[in-house]
PDB file of C-alpha atoms in Angstrom:
ATOM      1  CA  MET A   1     -30.034  43.026  70.019  1.00 50.00           C
ATOM      2  CA  ASP A   2     -30.673  43.062  66.721  1.00 54.00           C
ATOM      3  CA  ARG A   3     -27.507  41.198  65.539  1.00 53.00           C
ATOM      4  CA  LEU A   4     -27.998  38.971  68.313  1.00 48.00           C
ATOM      5  CA  HIS A   5     -31.268  37.829  67.362  1.00 52.00           C
ATOM      6  CA  GLN A   6     -30.054  37.025  63.496  1.00 54.00           C
ATOM      7  CA  LEU A   7     -27.235  34.903  64.855  1.00 49.00           C
ATOM      8  CA  GLN A   8     -29.796  32.826  67.013  1.00 49.00           C
ATOM      9  CA  GLU A   9     -32.373  32.317  63.961  1.00 56.00           C
ATOM     10  CA  GLY A  10     -29.415  31.347  61.655  1.00 56.00           C
ATOM     11  CA  ALA A  11     -29.204  32.605  57.884  1.00 60.00           C
ATOM     12  CA  ASP A  12     -32.345  33.661  55.651  1.00 68.00           C
ATOM     13  CA  PRO A  13     -33.027  30.840  53.347  1.00 72.00           C
ATOM     14  CA  LEU A  14     -33.520  33.141  50.308  1.00 75.00           C
ATOM     15  CA  ASP A  15     -29.550  34.175  50.993  1.00 72.00           C
ATOM     16  CA  LEU A  16     -28.686  30.703  51.663  1.00 74.00           C
ATOM     17  CA  GLU A  17     -30.187  29.347  48.601  1.00 77.00           C
ATOM     18  CA  ALA A  18     -28.300  32.099  46.889  1.00 79.00           C
ATOM     19  CA  ALA A  19     -24.680  31.487  48.498  1.00 79.00           C
ATOM     20  CA  GLN A  20     -25.307  27.593  47.291  1.00 82.00           C
ATOM     21  CA  LEU A  21     -26.185  28.850  43.803  1.00 84.00           C
ATOM     22  CA  GLU A  22     -22.849  30.626  43.698  1.00 85.00           C
ATOM     23  CA  VAL A  23     -20.897  27.579  44.919  1.00 84.00           C
ATOM     24  CA  GLU A  24     -22.083  25.072  42.512  1.00 86.00           C
ATOM     25  CA  ALA A  25     -21.871  27.745  39.610  1.00 87.00           C
ATOM     26  CA  ALA A  26     -17.888  28.142  41.062  1.00 88.00           C
ATOM     27  CA  ARG A  27     -17.826  24.598  41.014  1.00 88.00           C
ATOM     28  CA  LEU A  28     -18.831  24.286  37.676  1.00 88.00           C
ATOM     29  CA  SER A  29     -16.828  27.152  36.319  1.00 88.00           C
ATOM     30  CA  LEU A  30     -13.504  25.071  38.000  1.00 88.00           C
ATOM     31  CA  GLU A  31     -14.810  22.133  36.387  1.00 88.00           C
ATOM     32  CA  LYS A  32     -14.865  24.071  33.042  1.00 86.00           C
ATOM     33  CA  ALA A  33     -11.688  25.417  33.495  1.00 84.00           C
ATOM     34  CA  ARG A  34      -9.724  22.277  34.538  1.00 84.00           C
ATOM     35  CA  SER A  35     -11.556  20.629  31.427  1.00 82.00           C
ATOM     36  CA  ASP A  36     -10.051  23.499  29.059  1.00 76.00           C
ATOM     37  CA  LEU A  37      -6.385  23.133  30.585  1.00 77.00           C
ATOM     38  CA  GLU A  38      -6.580  19.168  29.571  1.00 75.00           C
ATOM     39  CA  ASN A  39      -8.068  19.957  26.013  1.00 73.00           C
ATOM     40  CA  ALA A  40      -5.224  22.374  25.493  1.00 71.00           C
ATOM     41  CA  THR A  41      -2.830  19.289  25.563  1.00 74.00           C
ATOM     42  CA  LEU A  42      -2.388  17.492  22.501  1.00 73.00           C
ATOM     43  CA  VAL A  43      -1.753  13.699  23.419  1.00 76.00           C
ATOM     44  CA  ALA A  44      -0.792  11.839  20.583  1.00 74.00           C
ATOM     45  CA  PRO A  45      -3.200   8.386  20.357  1.00 74.00           C
ATOM     46  CA  PHE A  46      -0.157   6.118  19.335  1.00 70.00           C
ATOM     47  CA  ASP A  47       3.491   6.023  19.794  1.00 72.00           C
ATOM     48  CA  GLY A  48       5.579   7.805  16.858  1.00 70.00           C
ATOM     49  CA  VAL A  49       7.385  10.835  15.067  1.00 73.00           C
ATOM     50  CA  VAL A  50       6.268  14.362  14.157  1.00 74.00           C
ATOM     51  CA  ALA A  51       6.271  14.754  10.745  1.00 73.00           C
ATOM     52  CA  ALA A  52       4.703  18.160  10.959  1.00 77.00           C
ATOM     53  CA  VAL A  53       3.040  20.638  12.593  1.00 80.00           C
ATOM     54  CA  ASN A  54       0.524  22.865  10.521  1.00 79.00           C
ATOM     55  CA  VAL A  55      -0.534  25.262  13.546  1.00 80.00           C
ATOM     56  CA  ALA A  56       1.560  28.334  15.040  1.00 81.00           C
ATOM     57  CA  VAL A  57       1.297  30.034  18.234  1.00 79.00           C
ATOM     58  CA  GLY A  58      -1.359  33.047  17.919  1.00 78.00           C
ATOM     59  CA  GLU A  59      -3.232  31.270  15.115  1.00 81.00           C
ATOM     60  CA  ASN A  60      -6.849  31.117  14.572  1.00 82.00           C
ATOM     61  CA  VAL A  61      -7.294  27.045  13.953  1.00 77.00           C
ATOM     62  CA  ALA A  62     -10.820  25.956  12.881  1.00 81.00           C
ATOM     63  CA  VAL A  63     -12.690  23.167  14.290  1.00 79.00           C
ATOM     64  CA  GLY A  64     -11.278  19.673  13.086  1.00 77.00           C
ATOM     65  CA  ALA A  65      -7.955  20.854  11.451  1.00 80.00           C
ATOM     66  CA  PRO A  66      -5.417  18.931  11.857  1.00 81.00           C
ATOM     67  CA  ALA A  67      -2.432  20.526  14.148  1.00 78.00           C
ATOM     68  CA  VAL A  68       0.150  17.576  13.548  1.00 79.00           C
ATOM     69  CA  ARG A  69       0.545  14.835  11.561  1.00 79.00           C
ATOM     70  CA  LEU A  70       2.005  12.115  13.201  1.00 76.00           C
ATOM     71  CA  VAL A  71       4.043   9.087  11.592  1.00 72.00           C
ATOM     72  CA  ASN A  72       3.777   5.918  13.470  1.00 72.00           C
ATOM     73  CA  SER A  73       7.139   4.212  13.143  1.00 69.00           C
ATOM     74  CA  SER A  74       6.500   1.194  14.560  1.00 72.00           C
ATOM     75  CA  SER A  75       4.166   0.258  11.385  1.00 81.00           C
ATOM     76  CA  PHE A  76       4.721   1.172   7.960  1.00 88.00           C
ATOM     77  CA  HIS A  77       2.455   0.655   5.123  1.00 89.00           C
ATOM     78  CA  LEU A  78       3.152   0.335   1.043  1.00 92.00           C
ATOM     79  CA  SER A  79       0.470   1.575  -1.210  1.00 92.00           C
ATOM     80  CA  VAL A  80       0.993  -0.018  -4.491  1.00 92.00           C
ATOM     81  CA  THR A  81      -1.157  -0.374  -7.961  1.00 91.00           C
ATOM     82  CA  VAL A  82      -1.659  -3.795  -9.452  1.00 89.00           C
ATOM     83  CA  ASP A  83      -2.936  -4.153 -13.392  1.00 86.00           C
ATOM     84  CA  GLU A  84      -6.329  -5.535 -13.477  1.00 86.00           C
ATOM     85  CA  ILE A  85      -4.981  -8.769 -15.459  1.00 79.00           C
ATOM     86  CA  ASP A  86      -3.340 -10.031 -12.261  1.00 83.00           C
ATOM     87  CA  VAL A  87      -5.559  -8.380  -9.297  1.00 87.00           C
ATOM     88  CA  ALA A  88      -7.707 -10.963  -9.750  1.00 85.00           C
ATOM     89  CA  ARG A  89      -5.149 -13.700  -8.335  1.00 85.00           C
ATOM     90  CA  LEU A  90      -4.173 -11.407  -5.463  1.00 90.00           C
ATOM     91  CA  GLU A  91      -5.735 -11.505  -1.826  1.00 92.00           C
ATOM     92  CA  VAL A  92      -5.840 -10.642   1.296  1.00 94.00           C
ATOM     93  CA  GLY A  93      -3.071 -12.059   3.282  1.00 94.00           C
ATOM     94  CA  LEU A  94      -0.778 -13.128   0.635  1.00 94.00           C
ATOM     95  CA  PRO A  95       2.870 -12.365   1.615  1.00 94.00           C
ATOM     96  CA  ALA A  96       5.253  -9.887  -0.261  1.00 94.00           C
ATOM     97  CA  GLU A  97       8.643  -8.932  -0.643  1.00 93.00           C
ATOM     98  CA  ILE A  98       9.370  -4.998  -0.498  1.00 93.00           C
ATOM     99  CA  THR A  99      12.817  -3.365  -1.926  1.00 92.00           C
ATOM    100  CA  VAL A 100      13.020   0.501  -0.739  1.00 93.00           C
ATOM    101  CA  ASP A 101      14.789   2.228  -3.406  1.00 92.00           C
ATOM    102  CA  ALA A 102      16.682   3.973  -0.436  1.00 92.00           C
ATOM    103  CA  LEU A 103      17.745   0.514   0.953  1.00 91.00           C
ATOM    104  CA  PRO A 104      18.453  -1.272  -2.335  1.00 89.00           C
ATOM    105  CA  ASP A 105      20.599  -4.142  -0.547  1.00 91.00           C
ATOM    106  CA  LEU A 106      17.628  -4.850   1.823  1.00 91.00           C
ATOM    107  CA  THR A 107      14.542  -6.878   1.095  1.00 92.00           C
ATOM    108  CA  LEU A 108      11.804  -6.401   3.465  1.00 93.00           C
ATOM    109  CA  THR A 109       8.416  -8.642   4.254  1.00 94.00           C
ATOM    110  CA  GLY A 110       4.943  -7.771   4.556  1.00 94.00           C
ATOM    111  CA  THR A 111       1.541  -8.813   3.921  1.00 95.00           C
ATOM    112  CA  VAL A 112      -1.506  -7.791   1.199  1.00 95.00           C
ATOM    113  CA  GLU A 113      -3.867  -5.967   3.863  1.00 95.00           C
ATOM    114  CA  ARG A 114      -6.356  -4.362   1.536  1.00 94.00           C
ATOM    115  CA  ILE A 115      -7.309  -4.688  -2.527  1.00 94.00           C
ATOM    116  CA  GLY A 116      -9.173  -1.526  -3.572  1.00 92.00           C
ATOM    117  CA  PRO A 117     -12.924  -2.367  -4.701  1.00 91.00           C
ATOM    118  CA  ALA A 118     -12.373   0.398  -7.493  1.00 90.00           C
ATOM    119  CA  ALA A 119      -9.888   1.094 -10.461  1.00 87.00           C
ATOM    120  CA  THR A 120      -7.522   3.864 -11.415  1.00 86.00           C
ATOM    121  CA  LEU A 121      -6.198   4.643 -14.579  1.00 83.00           C
ATOM    122  CA  GLU A 122      -2.625   5.296 -14.771  1.00 76.00           C
ATOM    123  CA  GLU A 123      -0.925   6.061 -18.059  1.00 75.00           C
ATOM    124  CA  GLY A 124      -3.827   4.880 -19.969  1.00 77.00           C
ATOM    125  CA  ALA A 125      -3.725   1.146 -18.011  1.00 82.00           C
ATOM    126  CA  VAL A 126      -6.228   0.150 -15.870  1.00 88.00           C
ATOM    127  CA  ALA A 127      -5.143  -0.618 -12.330  1.00 90.00           C
ATOM    128  CA  TYR A 128      -6.201  -1.137  -8.561  1.00 92.00           C
ATOM    129  CA  PRO A 129      -4.754  -0.069  -5.572  1.00 93.00           C
ATOM    130  CA  VAL A 130      -3.507  -2.619  -3.129  1.00 95.00           C
ATOM    131  CA  VAL A 131      -1.991  -1.500   0.413  1.00 95.00           C
ATOM    132  CA  ILE A 132       0.816  -3.542   2.018  1.00 95.00           C
ATOM    133  CA  ALA A 133       1.559  -3.772   5.609  1.00 93.00           C
ATOM    134  CA  LEU A 134       4.941  -4.255   6.102  1.00 93.00           C
ATOM    135  CA  ASP A 135       6.180  -6.693   9.168  1.00 93.00           C
ATOM    136  CA  PRO A 136       8.087  -4.832  12.102  1.00 89.00           C
ATOM    137  CA  THR A 137      11.717  -3.772  11.240  1.00 87.00           C
ATOM    138  CA  ASP A 138      14.559  -1.953  12.643  1.00 85.00           C
ATOM    139  CA  ALA A 139      15.591  -0.945   9.247  1.00 87.00           C
ATOM    140  CA  PRO A 140      15.926   3.178   8.866  1.00 87.00           C
ATOM    141  CA  LEU A 141      12.746   3.514   7.391  1.00 86.00           C
ATOM    142  CA  ARG A 142      11.161   7.320   6.701  1.00 85.00           C
ATOM    143  CA  ALA A 143       7.606   8.142   5.292  1.00 82.00           C
ATOM    144  CA  GLY A 144       7.804   8.958   1.651  1.00 85.00           C
ATOM    145  CA  MET A 145      10.237   6.804   0.750  1.00 89.00           C
ATOM    146  CA  SER A 146       9.866   4.853  -2.688  1.00 92.00           C
ATOM    147  CA  ALA A 147       9.436   1.347  -2.540  1.00 93.00           C
ATOM    148  CA  THR A 148       8.656  -1.542  -5.222  1.00 92.00           C
ATOM    149  CA  ALA A 149       6.696  -5.013  -3.999  1.00 92.00           C
ATOM    150  CA  VAL A 150       6.808  -8.338  -5.462  1.00 90.00           C
ATOM    151  CA  ILE A 151       3.394 -10.315  -4.577  1.00 90.00           C
ATOM    152  CA  LEU A 152       4.055 -14.198  -3.864  1.00 87.00           C
ATOM    153  CA  VAL A 153       0.701 -15.292  -5.506  1.00 83.00           C
ATOM    154  CA  GLU A 154       2.117 -18.941  -5.916  1.00 76.00           C
ATOM    155  CA  GLU A 155       5.165 -20.790  -4.743  1.00 74.00           C
ATOM    156  CA  LEU A 156       6.456 -23.662  -7.718  1.00 74.00           C
ATOM    157  CA  THR A 157       9.257 -26.253  -7.045  1.00 79.00           C
ATOM    158  CA  ASP A 158      10.583 -28.361  -9.757  1.00 84.00           C
ATOM    159  CA  GLN A 159       9.260 -26.470 -12.549  1.00 87.00           C
ATOM    160  CA  LEU A 160      10.394 -26.221 -15.993  1.00 91.00           C
ATOM    161  CA  ILE A 161      10.906 -22.507 -16.824  1.00 89.00           C
ATOM    162  CA  ILE A 162      12.210 -20.556 -20.284  1.00 90.00           C
ATOM    163  CA  PRO A 163      13.472 -16.833 -20.514  1.00 91.00           C
ATOM    164  CA  ASN A 164      10.429 -14.670 -22.173  1.00 90.00           C
ATOM    165  CA  TRP A 165      13.012 -13.728 -24.828  1.00 90.00           C
ATOM    166  CA  VAL A 166      12.875 -17.317 -26.599  1.00 91.00           C
ATOM    167  CA  VAL A 167       9.314 -17.363 -27.051  1.00 92.00           C
ATOM    168  CA  ARG A 168       7.483 -15.847 -30.256  1.00 91.00           C
ATOM    169  CA  VAL A 169       3.263 -15.641 -30.637  1.00 91.00           C
ATOM    170  CA  ASP A 170       1.893 -16.389 -33.623  1.00 90.00           C
ATOM    171  CA  GLN A 171       0.020 -13.464 -34.731  1.00 88.00           C
ATOM    172  CA  THR A 172      -3.008 -14.906 -36.513  1.00 89.00           C
ATOM    173  CA  THR A 173      -3.839 -17.589 -33.586  1.00 91.00           C
ATOM    174  CA  GLY A 174      -2.065 -16.006 -30.657  1.00 89.00           C
ATOM    175  CA  GLN A 175       0.027 -19.170 -29.950  1.00 93.00           C
ATOM    176  CA  PRO A 176       3.223 -18.960 -28.316  1.00 92.00           C
ATOM    177  CA  TYR A 177       5.752 -21.421 -29.887  1.00 93.00           C
ATOM    178  CA  VAL A 178       9.682 -21.787 -29.614  1.00 93.00           C
ATOM    179  CA  TYR A 179      12.367 -23.001 -32.100  1.00 94.00           C
ATOM    180  CA  ARG A 180      14.152 -26.465 -30.380  1.00 94.00           C
ATOM    181  CA  ARG A 181      17.241 -27.797 -31.739  1.00 92.00           C
ATOM    182  CA  THR A 182      16.424 -31.581 -33.005  1.00 91.00           C
ATOM    183  CA  ALA A 183      18.651 -34.741 -32.961  1.00 89.00           C
ATOM    184  CA  ASP A 184      20.314 -33.756 -36.705  1.00 90.00           C
ATOM    185  CA  GLY A 185      21.046 -30.070 -36.003  1.00 88.00           C
ATOM    186  CA  GLY A 186      17.734 -28.478 -37.409  1.00 90.00           C
ATOM    187  CA  LEU A 187      15.014 -26.698 -35.502  1.00 91.00           C
ATOM    188  CA  GLU A 188      11.989 -27.088 -35.264  1.00 92.00           C
ATOM    189  CA  ARG A 189       8.963 -25.003 -34.050  1.00 93.00           C
ATOM    190  CA  VAL A 190       7.264 -26.323 -31.069  1.00 92.00           C
ATOM    191  CA  ASP A 191       3.823 -24.605 -29.426  1.00 94.00           C
ATOM    192  CA  VAL A 192       3.896 -24.370 -26.056  1.00 93.00           C
ATOM    193  CA  ARG A 193       1.854 -23.424 -23.175  1.00 93.00           C
ATOM    194  CA  LEU A 194       2.705 -21.168 -20.659  1.00 91.00           C
ATOM    195  CA  GLY A 195       1.982 -20.563 -17.009  1.00 87.00           C
ATOM    196  CA  ILE A 196       3.305 -17.985 -14.327  1.00 82.00           C
ATOM    197  CA  ARG A 197       5.586 -15.347 -15.564  1.00 80.00           C
ATOM    198  CA  TYR A 198       8.155 -13.607 -13.282  1.00 75.00           C
ATOM    199  CA  GLU A 199      10.819 -11.710 -14.017  1.00 74.00           C
ATOM    200  CA  GLY A 200      11.346 -12.621 -17.426  1.00 84.00           C
ATOM    201  CA  TYR A 201      11.202 -15.840 -16.969  1.00 87.00           C
ATOM    202  CA  SER A 202       7.928 -18.148 -18.125  1.00 89.00           C
ATOM    203  CA  GLN A 203       6.588 -21.515 -16.579  1.00 89.00           C
ATOM    204  CA  VAL A 204       6.211 -24.354 -19.467  1.00 92.00           C
ATOM    205  CA  LEU A 205       2.891 -26.381 -18.729  1.00 92.00           C
ATOM    206  CA  GLU A 206       3.348 -28.555 -22.009  1.00 92.00           C
ATOM    207  CA  GLY A 207       5.365 -28.800 -25.439  1.00 92.00           C
ATOM    208  CA  LEU A 208       8.937 -29.163 -23.415  1.00 91.00           C
ATOM    209  CA  GLU A 209      10.845 -31.171 -21.470  1.00 90.00           C
ATOM    210  CA  GLU A 210      14.061 -30.782 -19.466  1.00 90.00           C
ATOM    211  CA  GLY A 211      17.364 -30.974 -21.868  1.00 90.00           C
ATOM    212  CA  ASP A 212      15.669 -29.721 -24.701  1.00 89.00           C
ATOM    213  CA  VAL A 213      17.804 -26.744 -26.809  1.00 90.00           C
ATOM    214  CA  LEU A 214      16.157 -23.446 -27.173  1.00 90.00           C
ATOM    215  CA  VAL A 215      17.260 -21.334 -30.302  1.00 90.00           C
ATOM    216  CA  LEU A 216      16.399 -17.486 -30.747  1.00 86.00           C
ATOM    217  CA  VAL A 217      15.671 -17.382 -34.674  1.00 83.00           C
ATOM    218  CA  ARG A 218      15.094 -14.038 -36.089  1.00 76.00           C
ATOM    219  CA  GLU A 219      11.990 -13.906 -38.321  1.00 65.00           C
ATOM    220  CA  GLU A 220      11.723 -11.760 -41.220  1.00 58.00           C
ATOM    221  CA  THR A 221       8.905 -10.319 -42.299  1.00 56.00           C
ATOM    222  CA  GLY A 222       8.020  -8.530 -45.551  1.00 53.00           C
ATOM    223  CA  GLY A 223       5.166  -7.162 -47.341  1.00 52.00           C
ATOM    224  CA  LEU A 224       3.860  -7.245 -51.069  1.00 54.00           C
ATOM    225  CA  PHE A 225       5.154  -3.554 -53.194  1.00 53.00           C
ATOM    226  CA  GLY A 226       4.099  -2.325 -56.420  1.00 48.00           C
ATOM    227  CA  GLY A 227       6.447  -2.429 -59.534  1.00 48.00           C
ATOM    228  CA  SER A 228       6.008  -1.327 -63.135  1.00 46.00           C
ATOM    229  CA  ARG A 229       6.739  -2.999 -66.411  1.00 45.00           C
ATOM    230  CA  ARG A 230       8.586  -1.219 -69.868  1.00 43.00           C
TER     231      ARG A 230
END
């Protein structure tokens, strides 16, 4: 009769509340277990190649420590340094031509993406870090390859250029000059104003004309020395 009476009256409210709390606790534990399981799987934020694995099974890993280093094989960047004399002429967006040491017969293209605001000192020279974003390519590039970049500051056409080895500089005034062949076969010194220099050549802004014949003259210098008289 007591059992029948309990069934007719229903569950005790306190027991029902306790059971509901146990169910909620179990639900929260299940959600946490599912979350832990999801977090146990590393998901790369982009497609790429695993360059290094920094952890092993059974190791204790510090919070925030990188477990894997990925390389985005579809997007490469080149870090270079530019001399302080030239960096003022650079700006983000300028095109660049890149040659990779491992692929000498291939010229890649890219764009200046970032110019460092602070200088670095390399072998006693002040330079600025510059990052170049390479255009998409099917070339077999690998992270860490050495490369050289030529940043195209300005494209000139129909310009008068001369090789740098014919240019001399006056040690007193700093004036650049060359020696030109005259109509009678002699030589004359001609002061010139130069512009852009690139790959062993200089742009001539003033002083020469197309067709002028330049001659490399070896200039000898000497100094006074003491002597004795008998």
